[in-house]
Structure formats: C-alpha cells, structure tokens
Amino acid sequence: MAAIMGTETPGGDPFAGVPAGPALAAALARTPVAELPGQQVAAWMRATFRQRNHDDAVLLEAIRETCRSRADTCRRVRDDGFAPRAAAANLGWSAVTASARYALAVFVLDAQPALGAAMYEGVLEARKAEIFDAATEGLDENQITEVVRIVLPEAPGLAYQALRERILEVARALDPQWAAERLAAAVARARVATRPSPSGAVDLCGYDLPPDLAQDAKAHLDALAVGVQARLAWLGVDCGVGFISARIFTRLLDGTLAGLDDPAVQDAIVTELAGGNPPGHRPDGPDTDPDSPGPGDSKPDDGPDDQGPEGDSDEADDDGPDGPDSPDTSGPDDRPGEGGPDGPAGGDTREPVVEPHPVGVALRLRLSTLLGRDRHPAELPGLGGTPSGVGHTRALDLGAARWQVLVHDPDGHLIHLLAWRAPPEAHHDPRHRRRTVEITAPAALLDALDTLDVSGDHASWLAELLAAYRRSRDAPPEDHPATTTHDAHRRLPGAALARWIDARDPVCVAPGCTTQARRCEHDHTLDWQHGGRTRADGLANLCAADHRAKHRRGWTYDQNAPGRFTITDPTGTVHRTGSRVVRPLPDPVAPDHPFPIDLLGPRRATTDVDHLAATRPIRRSTPRPDDDEPPF
C-alpha cells in the first residue's frame, strides 16, 4: 500500500498559511494565475480545492438550518420527516437528493463533528465525507467516532476506493461480528440482473456474491481468456482480454458450451472469434481438422505490456519471477490428459481439465488471525477486505498456493520475506497452484513465538516458520534480498529480488495508484542506461501508465530509502510516498447500545438466509433487496 506522506511546493506555497474561508477566497481572487510558474499553479489548485471543500461545508450547514427553520421564528425544530422537501423546493432538487444531502449534513455536523471541522478547514471533501457515512452504516456511534479518529488523518491522501477500503478495514477490526453479519446479510440478497445501457448493449451482472466464489469465478474467466488471447494472437486476431472474458462468460451461461471442459471451451471460443463456426454449430460433415494449430503452450500474459518506454523492459515476466521456488506458470498445455475441441464427449473417459488460475496474490492475512489470536480482517487483493472468518476459511482453501510470510517492523515496512507452506489441514486444489498467499507478521510476534515451547498438531508447521525466520534474521547482507548486490549488474532482477519488490510494493508506488503488483513493471528508479543498478533500493513497482509517464512525461522518482519515494510531477510539485505491507488496526470496541439480545437471539452467524434481515438496527437507510439497480 503506497501511502502519500506529504506534498511540497519548491520555493514555498503562497496559500499555505491562509485559512479556508473569506481570507482564502480573497487571496485566490487576487491571484493572477496566468503569471504563476507550474509549482505555484499546483498550489493555487490545491488552495481552490480547500476553498471548495469549505464552501461545501457551509452549504451543508445551510441545508440543515433551512430544513429545521420555520416562518416568523428563529427557533429550530426537529426533523419531522418532510423537512428536506423545503431544501428541494428552494434548490431545484428532487426530494430524494435533498434527503440525502440533509442526512449527510446531520452526519458530519451533528453526529461526527470532526468530519465537519475537517470540511470547514478544507482538508476533507464532501465525497469523502459521504464515503465515511456509507462505509460505517450499521456501526454504533461510538464505533464510528473511533473509525473517524483513526482514518481521518489519512483521508486527504487516499483516493476514493482506497479510503473506502481503509474505513472498512478499521471498522471490521473494531467490530468483527458486525462485519460478518453485514456480509451475510448482503450475500443472502445475492442476485443476477440485466439492465440496458444507453448504447443499446446489455449489462449482465451478479450482485452481492460471496467474495471467495466471486474471486475464483473471475480468476477462472481470466485463466481461460488469456489462453484464448495467446492462441488468437498466433492466428493474427487481436482481441482484448476483457472482450474475450465477456464472450466466455456469456457462452458459458447461455448453454452452448455445456459439458465441455476448459480446453474444449477455449477451442470453441478461439474458433468463434477467429471467424469459424459459433459454439453449438453442428456441421453436416465430419470435422476434418479438429486440432487447429495454435500456440497452446504459450504463456498467457494477463498483465500490461511489460516493455517499458522506448523498449526499456524492466521485467522479464509480469506474471512474476521464475525460479526453482516459483509456482508453476506453464501455459495452457500444462495439463493432464489430451486436450481437444471435442471435450469429454465421444467416448473420452479422461478427467475433465480445469485451467489453473492466473499468477497473483489471492489472499493477505495476518499471522495472528491465522493462529486465532485475533479477528483482524483479511484482504482479497483487487476485491478489497473481508471478515476474518472468510479470510481464515479462504486460507485453508488455498493449500496448493505458494505461501510466504511478510515480516514487518512496527511501522509496517517489510524486513524479511520467508517461504512457508499451508497448514496441514489445508485443502490442496490444483487450480490454485499458481497463486500466492501472503501472511503478514510483526517481527515482535515471531520473536515471542520463538521463545515458546510450541506443541500440538501444528508444532512442526510453526517450527518451519521460526527456523526460516532465524535464517533470514541471521543471514549476511549478500544473502538477504533487501541488501544483496547479486543482481546489481544484471538488467533484470532474479527471482528472489523480484519477489521481494512485489512483496514490499504490493501496488504501484505512484501517488494515488492502486494497480496490483502483478500488473506492474519492475522499474529502475535511476534508469538503467543512466547508471541505475538492480538492487532493492533501486527498483520499484510502477504500472505501465506511470512507467510511461516517468520516461516520457516529465515525472521523476528518487528512492531515498528502500520503499520510500520522492516523486516530482511535471509542475515541479514534490510528493512523498512510502510502501507498507500492513497498516495499524485497532482492538475491537463494543457498541454502546447493542440491540437487545432477547429479541434477536445470539449474535452469531448461521446461514445466509438467516440474515435476510439485518441483525442489528441500521442507523441509516439501506436499499431494499428488490430495488432497481442504477440507473433507476
């Protein structure tokens, strides 16, 4: 997680000491923007943004006061349910829009005044205040106050989705039961719906799906699609992975590929997209060439083009490093049995073949949670956080994946990367053999475990981890990926160094970017042709777009310490970012006013259907399960 730690204007920010409000508005009005250099234009933009946030807070206060006012009196009345209609009539809004803005005003000005104060200061925008409101729905007010206390200082440097995930991460840690019940209630409303788009196309969407099933379904589509894309490219047909995934998705659901295993599905889609007969077509005569040639053994590329700007490749393989300990990343022909377009029909008695899921991190989970010491949330990279129970179950489902432990210091910075294995009771599904499970652990926890006499069924499993930790802790600098110079004079990092960079920088290090490491490129902070060396303190993960911006659009990067970056944008403004493998989480906080236990029964998860109705009172309204999907 690359956190923005600060933004600086070389030469000074002329608006830095001016508080948002009338003084800042006057200063902005006096500023001749056309006469400012780039650094100060960016400062002027940030000041304008602060002033707009302040004005949004004033507008929310005006809405609240209008809804509570009555004619011929200065007294304010309580909301009677119809109050927002006065704002709607005066501002030309619908009653729904006015009600939403009034609810936000009450939330940030009355319920959580710290948010209102941040808006008045200009450091928090209204959209981020709405995210605080929506993401904490169902929590008790004292729990929401704790979420605000922890996350508000980070909010200005987080993009919308990153802010939402951080709020939910903290909220799930504060009340794991709330998180489990909220997820179960949503999954009980799972549905598939269609809706037309303005273009005339149709969206076919699954809503409120279980996160583990959704993750595997998407990974399976991606695995099929990248294999099809490689074969189509060999045939001279250029199709994007997204388009191919959509075609496979619809063909699997419309029944034309019923009964086929993965190789046969890929053959049918290749035939259709290459201009042959569509799936389900029954030719009059026998198929004289069922095995059309194609690079079935080509390795699919499920990430961006890893050739850097000007052909400057910083990565041998964007699916991850190859090495003796790397997961098997062979292509579509690396499967048991003989594949073919005829599938398992026609007397073929071989086992159905399922394409392994693509390379990538499938789960991040804290060691303390895995060991049952706490109930901190887990993360499904690319999909967001999930309650601890889902994370623990998911870990046991991923026994066939590569397991590695990310040991970090108290600030969340990576200090050791250890190879491990799944617990003895984990299920070894071959579909997951290319994936990775990342277990995060503070060094203090491993030091404490190392002093204990561990016994029981998991003694040898934990002993392997502690032995690996001692070896890494005591290793000489040349044997540690953070300090080794073994690859310094090579153009590309070796497997161990590449794994270290991907673990240290789990997303692109550019400000605000959340592209996952597997879709990034290993970039030399100081370009290779200018003397940069292939070391941990000279490499960083950059997505393809930010990599091109660095080489061609005037962005410059300095790595002051491993994983800490000073980035200068084309205006000359300086941004400081840093990579962390974990962020601090609070201990659970009980609600002040839990719902009466005798009315609901024990607060425990049973089945999804049991949670069709929320088991805790919802402070603010939620969409009904039968509501139309947007656009309404």
PDB file of N, CA, C and O in Angstrom, residues 4 6-8 38 42 45-46 309 312 508-513 523-527 529-530 541-559 565-577:
ATOM      1  N   ILE A   4       0.552   8.309   0.584  1.00  0.00           N
ATOM      2  CA  ILE A   4       1.068   9.654   0.320  1.00  0.00           C
ATOM      3  C   ILE A   4       1.379  10.299   1.664  1.00  0.00           C
ATOM      4  O   ILE A   4       0.493  10.496   2.493  1.00  0.00           O
ATOM      5  N   GLY A   6       3.110  13.279   2.037  1.00  0.00           N
ATOM      6  CA  GLY A   6       3.233  14.731   2.024  1.00  0.00           C
ATOM      7  C   GLY A   6       3.394  15.265   0.619  1.00  0.00           C
ATOM      8  O   GLY A   6       3.814  14.559  -0.297  1.00  0.00           O
ATOM      9  N   THR A   7       3.020  16.540   0.447  1.00  0.00           N
ATOM     10  CA  THR A   7       3.171  17.247  -0.821  1.00  0.00           C
ATOM     11  C   THR A   7       3.817  18.590  -0.526  1.00  0.00           C
ATOM     12  O   THR A   7       3.398  19.285   0.414  1.00  0.00           O
ATOM     13  N   GLU A   8       4.839  18.933  -1.299  1.00  0.00           N
ATOM     14  CA  GLU A   8       5.582  20.165  -1.064  1.00  0.00           C
ATOM     15  C   GLU A   8       5.676  20.988  -2.339  1.00  0.00           C
ATOM     16  O   GLU A   8       5.734  20.445  -3.442  1.00  0.00           O
ATOM     17  N   GLY A  38       4.689  26.756 -12.755  1.00  0.00           N
ATOM     18  CA  GLY A  38       3.972  25.496 -12.575  1.00  0.00           C
ATOM     19  C   GLY A  38       3.786  25.098 -11.131  1.00  0.00           C
ATOM     20  O   GLY A  38       2.700  24.665 -10.728  1.00  0.00           O
ATOM     21  N   ALA A  42       0.005  24.638  -9.235  1.00  0.00           N
ATOM     22  CA  ALA A  42      -0.480  23.478  -8.488  1.00  0.00           C
ATOM     23  C   ALA A  42      -0.890  23.884  -7.070  1.00  0.00           C
ATOM     24  O   ALA A  42      -1.891  23.389  -6.537  1.00  0.00           O
ATOM     25  N   MET A  45      -4.211  25.493  -7.298  1.00  0.00           N
ATOM     26  CA  MET A  45      -5.255  24.472  -7.463  1.00  0.00           C
ATOM     27  C   MET A  45      -5.612  23.837  -6.117  1.00  0.00           C
ATOM     28  O   MET A  45      -6.797  23.669  -5.790  1.00  0.00           O
ATOM     29  N   ARG A  46      -4.603  23.508  -5.321  1.00  0.00           N
ATOM     30  CA  ARG A  46      -4.887  22.905  -4.015  1.00  0.00           C
ATOM     31  C   ARG A  46      -5.632  23.884  -3.107  1.00  0.00           C
ATOM     32  O   ARG A  46      -6.533  23.492  -2.355  1.00  0.00           O
ATOM     33  N   PRO A 309       9.010   2.075 -21.579  1.00  0.00           N
ATOM     34  CA  PRO A 309       9.131   3.079 -22.617  1.00  0.00           C
ATOM     35  C   PRO A 309      10.426   2.913 -23.382  1.00  0.00           C
ATOM     36  O   PRO A 309      11.457   2.536 -22.847  1.00  0.00           O
ATOM     37  N   ASP A 312      12.372  -0.267 -23.151  1.00  0.00           N
ATOM     38  CA  ASP A 312      13.207  -0.447 -21.977  1.00  0.00           C
ATOM     39  C   ASP A 312      12.476  -1.338 -20.997  1.00  0.00           C
ATOM     40  O   ASP A 312      11.684  -0.894 -20.205  1.00  0.00           O
ATOM     41  N   CYS A 508       1.358  -0.215  -7.280  1.00  0.00           N
ATOM     42  CA  CYS A 508       2.180   0.810  -7.921  1.00  0.00           C
ATOM     43  C   CYS A 508       2.486   1.921  -6.911  1.00  0.00           C
ATOM     44  O   CYS A 508       1.610   2.353  -6.153  1.00  0.00           O
ATOM     45  N   VAL A 509       3.742   2.394  -6.920  1.00  0.00           N
ATOM     46  CA  VAL A 509       4.166   3.375  -5.915  1.00  0.00           C
ATOM     47  C   VAL A 509       3.812   4.808  -6.294  1.00  0.00           C
ATOM     48  O   VAL A 509       4.044   5.735  -5.506  1.00  0.00           O
ATOM     49  N   ALA A 510       3.250   5.041  -7.482  1.00  0.00           N
ATOM     50  CA  ALA A 510       2.881   6.398  -7.879  1.00  0.00           C
ATOM     51  C   ALA A 510       1.745   6.915  -6.999  1.00  0.00           C
ATOM     52  O   ALA A 510       0.904   6.128  -6.543  1.00  0.00           O
ATOM     53  N   PRO A 511       1.674   8.211  -6.747  1.00  0.00           N
ATOM     54  CA  PRO A 511       0.627   8.759  -5.880  1.00  0.00           C
ATOM     55  C   PRO A 511      -0.770   8.410  -6.377  1.00  0.00           C
ATOM     56  O   PRO A 511      -1.100   8.644  -7.543  1.00  0.00           O
ATOM     57  N   GLY A 512      -1.574   7.829  -5.504  1.00  0.00           N
ATOM     58  CA  GLY A 512      -2.966   7.543  -5.818  1.00  0.00           C
ATOM     59  C   GLY A 512      -3.223   6.308  -6.646  1.00  0.00           C
ATOM     60  O   GLY A 512      -4.378   5.938  -6.857  1.00  0.00           O
ATOM     61  N   CYS A 513      -2.188   5.614  -7.114  1.00  0.00           N
ATOM     62  CA  CYS A 513      -2.389   4.445  -7.986  1.00  0.00           C
ATOM     63  C   CYS A 513      -2.552   3.193  -7.134  1.00  0.00           C
ATOM     64  O   CYS A 513      -1.856   3.008  -6.136  1.00  0.00           O
ATOM     65  N   ASP A 523      10.658  -1.234 -12.302  1.00  0.00           N
ATOM     66  CA  ASP A 523      11.328  -0.064 -12.887  1.00  0.00           C
ATOM     67  C   ASP A 523      12.569   0.293 -12.082  1.00  0.00           C
ATOM     68  O   ASP A 523      12.560   0.274 -10.846  1.00  0.00           O
ATOM     69  N   HIS A 524      13.650   0.631 -12.798  1.00  0.00           N
ATOM     70  CA  HIS A 524      14.833   1.173 -12.134  1.00  0.00           C
ATOM     71  C   HIS A 524      14.562   2.636 -11.790  1.00  0.00           C
ATOM     72  O   HIS A 524      14.285   3.446 -12.679  1.00  0.00           O
ATOM     73  N   THR A 525      14.624   2.975 -10.504  1.00  0.00           N
ATOM     74  CA  THR A 525      14.357   4.354 -10.088  1.00  0.00           C
ATOM     75  C   THR A 525      15.304   5.310 -10.812  1.00  0.00           C
ATOM     76  O   THR A 525      14.876   6.346 -11.332  1.00  0.00           O
ATOM     77  N   LEU A 526      16.581   5.003 -10.825  1.00  0.00           N
ATOM     78  CA  LEU A 526      17.540   5.668 -11.707  1.00  0.00           C
ATOM     79  C   LEU A 526      17.682   4.773 -12.918  1.00  0.00           C
ATOM     80  O   LEU A 526      18.082   3.611 -12.806  1.00  0.00           O
ATOM     81  N   ASP A 527      17.323   5.296 -14.099  1.00  0.00           N
ATOM     82  CA  ASP A 527      17.257   4.464 -15.289  1.00  0.00           C
ATOM     83  C   ASP A 527      18.538   3.649 -15.487  1.00  0.00           C
ATOM     84  O   ASP A 527      19.650   4.126 -15.241  1.00  0.00           O
ATOM     85  N   GLN A 529      20.126   2.795 -18.112  1.00  0.00           N
ATOM     86  CA  GLN A 529      21.090   3.369 -19.055  1.00  0.00           C
ATOM     87  C   GLN A 529      21.818   4.575 -18.472  1.00  0.00           C
ATOM     88  O   GLN A 529      22.819   5.022 -19.033  1.00  0.00           O
ATOM     89  N   HIS A 530      21.324   5.087 -17.351  1.00  0.00           N
ATOM     90  CA  HIS A 530      21.976   6.218 -16.691  1.00  0.00           C
ATOM     91  C   HIS A 530      22.750   5.797 -15.443  1.00  0.00           C
ATOM     92  O   HIS A 530      23.139   6.653 -14.640  1.00  0.00           O
ATOM     93  N   ASN A 541       7.904  -0.889  -8.099  1.00  0.00           N
ATOM     94  CA  ASN A 541       6.794  -1.311  -8.948  1.00  0.00           C
ATOM     95  C   ASN A 541       6.062  -0.092  -9.487  1.00  0.00           C
ATOM     96  O   ASN A 541       5.581   0.747  -8.718  1.00  0.00           O
ATOM     97  N   LEU A 542       5.993  -0.001 -10.809  1.00  0.00           N
ATOM     98  CA  LEU A 542       5.210   1.041 -11.474  1.00  0.00           C
ATOM     99  C   LEU A 542       4.291   0.373 -12.485  1.00  0.00           C
ATOM    100  O   LEU A 542       4.716  -0.533 -13.215  1.00  0.00           O
ATOM    101  N   CYS A 543       3.037   0.794 -12.526  1.00  0.00           N
ATOM    102  CA  CYS A 543       2.137   0.291 -13.554  1.00  0.00           C
ATOM    103  C   CYS A 543       2.591   0.813 -14.914  1.00  0.00           C
ATOM    104  O   CYS A 543       3.416   1.729 -15.008  1.00  0.00           O
ATOM    105  N   ALA A 544       2.060   0.225 -15.984  1.00  0.00           N
ATOM    106  CA  ALA A 544       2.512   0.604 -17.321  1.00  0.00           C
ATOM    107  C   ALA A 544       2.316   2.087 -17.593  1.00  0.00           C
ATOM    108  O   ALA A 544       3.178   2.756 -18.176  1.00  0.00           O
ATOM    109  N   ALA A 545       1.171   2.651 -17.161  1.00  0.00           N
ATOM    110  CA  ALA A 545       0.895   4.068 -17.424  1.00  0.00           C
ATOM    111  C   ALA A 545       1.869   4.964 -16.671  1.00  0.00           C
ATOM    112  O   ALA A 545       2.423   5.926 -17.237  1.00  0.00           O
ATOM    113  N   ASP A 546       2.095   4.691 -15.371  1.00  0.00           N
ATOM    114  CA  ASP A 546       3.021   5.530 -14.608  1.00  0.00           C
ATOM    115  C   ASP A 546       4.466   5.313 -15.040  1.00  0.00           C
ATOM    116  O   ASP A 546       5.293   6.228 -14.936  1.00  0.00           O
ATOM    117  N   HIS A 547       4.780   4.120 -15.527  1.00  0.00           N
ATOM    118  CA  HIS A 547       6.118   3.877 -16.072  1.00  0.00           C
ATOM    119  C   HIS A 547       6.358   4.747 -17.304  1.00  0.00           C
ATOM    120  O   HIS A 547       7.409   5.394 -17.448  1.00  0.00           O
ATOM    121  N   ARG A 548       5.359   4.804 -18.190  1.00  0.00           N
ATOM    122  CA  ARG A 548       5.497   5.664 -19.371  1.00  0.00           C
ATOM    123  C   ARG A 548       5.578   7.126 -18.970  1.00  0.00           C
ATOM    124  O   ARG A 548       6.341   7.906 -19.564  1.00  0.00           O
ATOM    125  N   ALA A 549       4.778   7.528 -17.966  1.00  0.00           N
ATOM    126  CA  ALA A 549       4.817   8.927 -17.520  1.00  0.00           C
ATOM    127  C   ALA A 549       6.203   9.285 -16.997  1.00  0.00           C
ATOM    128  O   ALA A 549       6.696  10.395 -17.215  1.00  0.00           O
ATOM    129  N   LYS A 550       6.841   8.359 -16.311  1.00  0.00           N
ATOM    130  CA  LYS A 550       8.181   8.606 -15.781  1.00  0.00           C
ATOM    131  C   LYS A 550       9.191   8.825 -16.904  1.00  0.00           C
ATOM    132  O   LYS A 550      10.057   9.703 -16.822  1.00  0.00           O
ATOM    133  N   HIS A 551       9.084   8.047 -17.951  1.00  0.00           N
ATOM    134  CA  HIS A 551      10.064   8.130 -19.022  1.00  0.00           C
ATOM    135  C   HIS A 551       9.758   9.224 -20.044  1.00  0.00           C
ATOM    136  O   HIS A 551      10.672   9.750 -20.676  1.00  0.00           O
ATOM    137  N   ARG A 552       8.483   9.540 -20.204  1.00  0.00           N
ATOM    138  CA  ARG A 552       8.128  10.397 -21.343  1.00  0.00           C
ATOM    139  C   ARG A 552       7.384  11.668 -20.977  1.00  0.00           C
ATOM    140  O   ARG A 552       7.192  12.527 -21.833  1.00  0.00           O
ATOM    141  N   ARG A 553       6.915  11.810 -19.759  1.00  0.00           N
ATOM    142  CA  ARG A 553       6.043  12.935 -19.435  1.00  0.00           C
ATOM    143  C   ARG A 553       6.542  13.777 -18.272  1.00  0.00           C
ATOM    144  O   ARG A 553       5.778  14.487 -17.650  1.00  0.00           O
ATOM    145  N   GLY A 554       7.824  13.688 -17.956  1.00  0.00           N
ATOM    146  CA  GLY A 554       8.408  14.628 -17.015  1.00  0.00           C
ATOM    147  C   GLY A 554       8.285  14.294 -15.556  1.00  0.00           C
ATOM    148  O   GLY A 554       8.596  15.122 -14.698  1.00  0.00           O
ATOM    149  N   TRP A 555       7.828  13.084 -15.190  1.00  0.00           N
ATOM    150  CA  TRP A 555       7.791  12.671 -13.792  1.00  0.00           C
ATOM    151  C   TRP A 555       9.172  12.144 -13.404  1.00  0.00           C
ATOM    152  O   TRP A 555       9.784  11.390 -14.156  1.00  0.00           O
ATOM    153  N   THR A 556       9.653  12.499 -12.234  1.00  0.00           N
ATOM    154  CA  THR A 556      10.946  11.998 -11.759  1.00  0.00           C
ATOM    155  C   THR A 556      10.757  11.327 -10.402  1.00  0.00           C
ATOM    156  O   THR A 556       9.911  11.732  -9.602  1.00  0.00           O
ATOM    157  N   TYR A 557      11.561  10.293 -10.164  1.00  0.00           N
ATOM    158  CA  TYR A 557      11.469   9.491  -8.941  1.00  0.00           C
ATOM    159  C   TYR A 557      12.845   9.407  -8.286  1.00  0.00           C
ATOM    160  O   TYR A 557      13.860   9.194  -8.962  1.00  0.00           O
ATOM    161  N   ASP A 558      12.859   9.566  -6.976  1.00  0.00           N
ATOM    162  CA  ASP A 558      14.043   9.296  -6.159  1.00  0.00           C
ATOM    163  C   ASP A 558      13.636   8.349  -5.049  1.00  0.00           C
ATOM    164  O   ASP A 558      12.574   8.523  -4.432  1.00  0.00           O
ATOM    165  N   GLN A 559      14.473   7.348  -4.777  1.00  0.00           N
ATOM    166  CA  GLN A 559      14.205   6.399  -3.705  1.00  0.00           C
ATOM    167  C   GLN A 559      15.178   6.698  -2.574  1.00  0.00           C
ATOM    168  O   GLN A 559      16.313   6.224  -2.571  1.00  0.00           O
ATOM    169  N   PHE A 565       9.753   7.032  -1.436  1.00  0.00           N
ATOM    170  CA  PHE A 565       9.982   7.705  -2.708  1.00  0.00           C
ATOM    171  C   PHE A 565       9.678   9.197  -2.616  1.00  0.00           C
ATOM    172  O   PHE A 565       8.730   9.614  -1.944  1.00  0.00           O
ATOM    173  N   THR A 566      10.494   9.971  -3.294  1.00  0.00           N
ATOM    174  CA  THR A 566      10.229  11.386  -3.523  1.00  0.00           C
ATOM    175  C   THR A 566       9.948  11.533  -5.012  1.00  0.00           C
ATOM    176  O   THR A 566      10.814  11.254  -5.849  1.00  0.00           O
ATOM    177  N   ILE A 567       8.732  11.963  -5.340  1.00  0.00           N
ATOM    178  CA  ILE A 567       8.260  11.984  -6.722  1.00  0.00           C
ATOM    179  C   ILE A 567       7.936  13.424  -7.096  1.00  0.00           C
ATOM    180  O   ILE A 567       7.201  14.108  -6.380  1.00  0.00           O
ATOM    181  N   THR A 568       8.483  13.873  -8.185  1.00  0.00           N
ATOM    182  CA  THR A 568       8.248  15.240  -8.666  1.00  0.00           C
ATOM    183  C   THR A 568       7.411  15.171  -9.928  1.00  0.00           C
ATOM    184  O   THR A 568       7.788  14.503 -10.900  1.00  0.00           O
ATOM    185  N   ASP A 569       6.250  15.846  -9.920  1.00  0.00           N
ATOM    186  CA  ASP A 569       5.383  15.810 -11.104  1.00  0.00           C
ATOM    187  C   ASP A 569       5.798  16.896 -12.089  1.00  0.00           C
ATOM    188  O   ASP A 569       6.698  17.705 -11.805  1.00  0.00           O
ATOM    189  N   PRO A 570       5.199  16.948 -13.268  1.00  0.00           N
ATOM    190  CA  PRO A 570       5.644  17.910 -14.287  1.00  0.00           C
ATOM    191  C   PRO A 570       5.522  19.371 -13.878  1.00  0.00           C
ATOM    192  O   PRO A 570       6.190  20.225 -14.467  1.00  0.00           O
ATOM    193  N   THR A 571       4.680  19.697 -12.886  1.00  0.00           N
ATOM    194  CA  THR A 571       4.591  21.089 -12.448  1.00  0.00           C
ATOM    195  C   THR A 571       5.738  21.469 -11.516  1.00  0.00           C
ATOM    196  O   THR A 571       5.887  22.644 -11.168  1.00  0.00           O
ATOM    197  N   GLY A 572       6.519  20.493 -11.067  1.00  0.00           N
ATOM    198  CA  GLY A 572       7.590  20.747 -10.112  1.00  0.00           C
ATOM    199  C   GLY A 572       7.175  20.495  -8.672  1.00  0.00           C
ATOM    200  O   GLY A 572       8.001  20.618  -7.769  1.00  0.00           O
ATOM    201  N   THR A 573       5.907  20.100  -8.445  1.00  0.00           N
ATOM    202  CA  THR A 573       5.446  19.795  -7.097  1.00  0.00           C
ATOM    203  C   THR A 573       6.014  18.453  -6.648  1.00  0.00           C
ATOM    204  O   THR A 573       6.072  17.502  -7.429  1.00  0.00           O
ATOM    205  N   VAL A 574       6.409  18.375  -5.389  1.00  0.00           N
ATOM    206  CA  VAL A 574       7.059  17.181  -4.843  1.00  0.00           C
ATOM    207  C   VAL A 574       6.062  16.402  -3.985  1.00  0.00           C
ATOM    208  O   VAL A 574       5.375  16.974  -3.133  1.00  0.00           O
ATOM    209  N   HIS A 575       5.998  15.097  -4.220  1.00  0.00           N
ATOM    210  CA  HIS A 575       5.129  14.203  -3.457  1.00  0.00           C
ATOM    211  C   HIS A 575       5.991  13.131  -2.812  1.00  0.00           C
ATOM    212  O   HIS A 575       6.907  12.600  -3.432  1.00  0.00           O
ATOM    213  N   ARG A 576       5.685  12.803  -1.581  1.00  0.00           N
ATOM    214  CA  ARG A 576       6.431  11.755  -0.871  1.00  0.00           C
ATOM    215  C   ARG A 576       5.488  10.583  -0.596  1.00  0.00           C
ATOM    216  O   ARG A 576       4.412  10.765  -0.035  1.00  0.00           O
ATOM    217  N   THR A 577       5.910   9.390  -1.007  1.00  0.00           N
ATOM    218  CA  THR A 577       5.114   8.188  -0.782  1.00  0.00           C
ATOM    219  C   THR A 577       5.986   7.119  -0.133  1.00  0.00           C
ATOM    220  O   THR A 577       7.219   7.179  -0.187  1.00  0.00           O
TER     221      THR A 577
END
